[in-house]
CSV table of C-alpha atoms in Angstrom, one decimal:
chain,number,residue,atom,x,y,z
A,256,UNK,CA,-10.4,-157.9,-39.4
A,257,UNK,CA,-9.6,-159.4,-42.8
A,258,UNK,CA,-9.0,-162.9,-41.7
A,259,UNK,CA,-10.9,-166.1,-41.3
A,260,UNK,CA,-11.6,-168.0,-38.1
A,261,UNK,CA,-9.5,-169.9,-35.6
A,262,UNK,CA,-11.4,-172.4,-33.4
A,263,UNK,CA,-10.4,-172.2,-29.7
A,264,UNK,CA,-11.0,-175.3,-27.6
A,265,UNK,CA,-10.0,-174.7,-24.0
A,266,UNK,CA,-11.7,-175.7,-20.8
A,267,UNK,CA,-10.0,-173.0,-18.6
A,268,UNK,CA,-11.8,-169.6,-19.1
A,269,UNK,CA,-8.8,-167.3,-18.4
A,270,UNK,CA,-6.6,-169.2,-20.8
A,271,UNK,CA,-9.3,-169.3,-23.5
A,272,UNK,CA,-9.7,-165.5,-23.1
A,273,UNK,CA,-6.0,-164.9,-23.5
A,274,UNK,CA,-5.9,-167.2,-26.6
A,275,UNK,CA,-8.8,-165.2,-28.1
A,276,UNK,CA,-6.9,-162.0,-27.7
A,277,UNK,CA,-3.8,-163.3,-29.4
A,278,UNK,CA,-5.9,-164.8,-32.2
A,279,UNK,CA,-7.5,-161.4,-32.7
A,280,UNK,CA,-4.1,-159.7,-32.7
A,281,UNK,CA,-3.1,-162.0,-35.6
A,282,UNK,CA,-6.0,-160.7,-37.6
A,283,UNK,CA,-8.3,-163.7,-37.2
A,284,UNK,CA,-11.7,-164.0,-35.6
A,285,UNK,CA,-11.8,-166.3,-32.7
A,286,UNK,CA,-14.5,-169.1,-33.1
A,287,UNK,CA,-15.6,-170.0,-29.6
A,288,UNK,CA,-14.0,-170.5,-27.3
A,289,UNK,CA,-15.6,-173.8,-26.4
A,290,UNK,CA,-14.9,-175.8,-23.3
A,291,UNK,CA,-16.2,-179.3,-24.2
A,292,UNK,CA,-15.6,-181.9,-26.9
A,293,UNK,CA,-19.2,-182.1,-27.8
A,294,UNK,CA,-19.5,-178.3,-28.3
A,295,UNK,CA,-16.4,-178.3,-30.4
A,296,UNK,CA,-17.6,-181.1,-32.6
A,297,UNK,CA,-21.0,-179.4,-33.2
A,298,UNK,CA,-19.3,-176.1,-34.0
A,299,UNK,CA,-16.9,-177.6,-36.5
A,300,UNK,CA,-19.8,-179.4,-38.2
A,301,UNK,CA,-21.7,-176.2,-38.5
A,302,UNK,CA,-18.9,-173.8,-39.2
A,303,UNK,CA,-15.6,-175.0,-40.7
A,304,UNK,CA,-12.8,-172.9,-39.2
A,305,UNK,CA,-9.6,-172.0,-41.0
A,306,UNK,CA,-7.5,-173.4,-38.2
A,307,UNK,CA,-7.9,-174.7,-34.6
A,308,UNK,CA,-6.1,-174.3,-31.3
A,309,UNK,CA,-6.9,-177.2,-29.0
A,310,UNK,CA,-6.3,-178.3,-25.4
A,311,UNK,CA,-5.8,-182.0,-25.9
A,312,UNK,CA,-7.7,-183.0,-22.7
A,313,UNK,CA,-11.0,-181.3,-22.0
A,314,UNK,CA,-12.5,-181.9,-18.5
A,315,UNK,CA,-10.7,-185.3,-18.5
A,316,UNK,CA,-11.7,-186.2,-22.0
A,317,UNK,CA,-9.2,-186.5,-24.9
A,318,UNK,CA,-10.0,-184.4,-28.0
A,319,UNK,CA,-9.1,-187.2,-30.4
A,320,UNK,CA,-12.5,-187.3,-32.1
A,321,UNK,CA,-12.2,-183.6,-32.8
A,322,UNK,CA,-8.7,-184.0,-34.1
A,323,UNK,CA,-9.9,-186.7,-36.5
A,324,UNK,CA,-12.8,-184.5,-37.7
A,325,UNK,CA,-10.5,-181.5,-38.3
A,326,UNK,CA,-7.9,-183.7,-40.0
A,327,UNK,CA,-10.6,-185.2,-42.3
A,328,UNK,CA,-11.7,-181.7,-43.3
A,329,UNK,CA,-8.1,-180.5,-43.9
A,330,UNK,CA,-8.2,-177.9,-41.1
A,331,UNK,CA,-4.8,-177.2,-39.7
A,332,UNK,CA,-4.7,-177.5,-35.9
A,333,UNK,CA,-2.2,-177.4,-33.1
A,334,UNK,CA,-2.2,-177.8,-29.4
A,335,UNK,CA,-1.9,-175.4,-26.5
A,336,UNK,CA,-2.1,-178.0,-23.8
A,337,UNK,CA,-0.7,-179.5,-20.6
A,338,UNK,CA,0.2,-182.8,-22.4
A,339,UNK,CA,3.8,-182.9,-23.6
A,340,UNK,CA,4.3,-184.4,-27.0
A,341,UNK,CA,6.9,-186.9,-25.6
A,342,UNK,CA,4.3,-188.1,-23.1
A,343,UNK,CA,1.5,-188.3,-25.6
A,344,UNK,CA,0.8,-191.8,-26.8
A,345,UNK,CA,-1.7,-190.5,-29.3
A,346,UNK,CA,-1.3,-190.2,-33.1
A,347,UNK,CA,-1.3,-186.4,-32.8
A,348,UNK,CA,2.0,-186.1,-31.0
A,349,UNK,CA,3.8,-184.6,-34.0
A,350,UNK,CA,1.3,-181.8,-34.5
A,351,UNK,CA,2.5,-178.3,-33.5
A,352,UNK,CA,2.3,-178.0,-29.8
A,353,UNK,CA,3.0,-175.7,-26.9
A,354,UNK,CA,2.8,-177.0,-23.3
A,355,UNK,CA,1.3,-175.2,-20.3
A,356,UNK,CA,2.5,-173.0,-18.8
A,357,UNK,CA,3.3,-171.2,-22.1
A,358,UNK,CA,3.7,-167.5,-22.9
A,359,UNK,CA,1.7,-165.3,-25.2
A,360,UNK,CA,4.8,-165.3,-27.5
A,361,UNK,CA,4.7,-169.1,-27.6
A,362,UNK,CA,1.0,-168.9,-28.6
A,363,UNK,CA,1.8,-166.3,-31.2
A,364,UNK,CA,4.4,-168.6,-32.7
A,365,UNK,CA,2.0,-171.6,-32.7
A,366,UNK,CA,-0.6,-169.5,-34.6
A,367,UNK,CA,2.0,-168.5,-37.1
A,368,UNK,CA,2.9,-172.1,-37.7
A,369,UNK,CA,-0.7,-172.9,-38.6
A,370,UNK,CA,-1.6,-169.8,-40.6
A,371,UNK,CA,0.2,-166.7,-42.0
A,372,UNK,CA,-0.2,-163.5,-40.0
A,373,UNK,CA,-3.0,-161.2,-41.4
A,374,UNK,CA,-2.2,-157.5,-42.0
């Protein structure tokens, strides 16, 4: 692979695994996946990703602190989540987002919005 890394933050293993496959198909290296907010915060502090795909709610906890950290570092991120943008009262509702259940094609489009496809 020639690309950088895309952080995957998802608390459902099978979904995280599918996301990892699509990230690899785009020529990027999956970073994670991680299933908790604390794991994600530590990972971002240690290894700055090129982009991030996030589930907005992890085990009942919103990922807002992670979004704030990624935003402060200039890391593009989007959501692959069960929280619809219209129902999201948070400040991240206008970030790129796909809502569960989504397809692998939807996920591919989200990645393409965040970063160009690698050869």
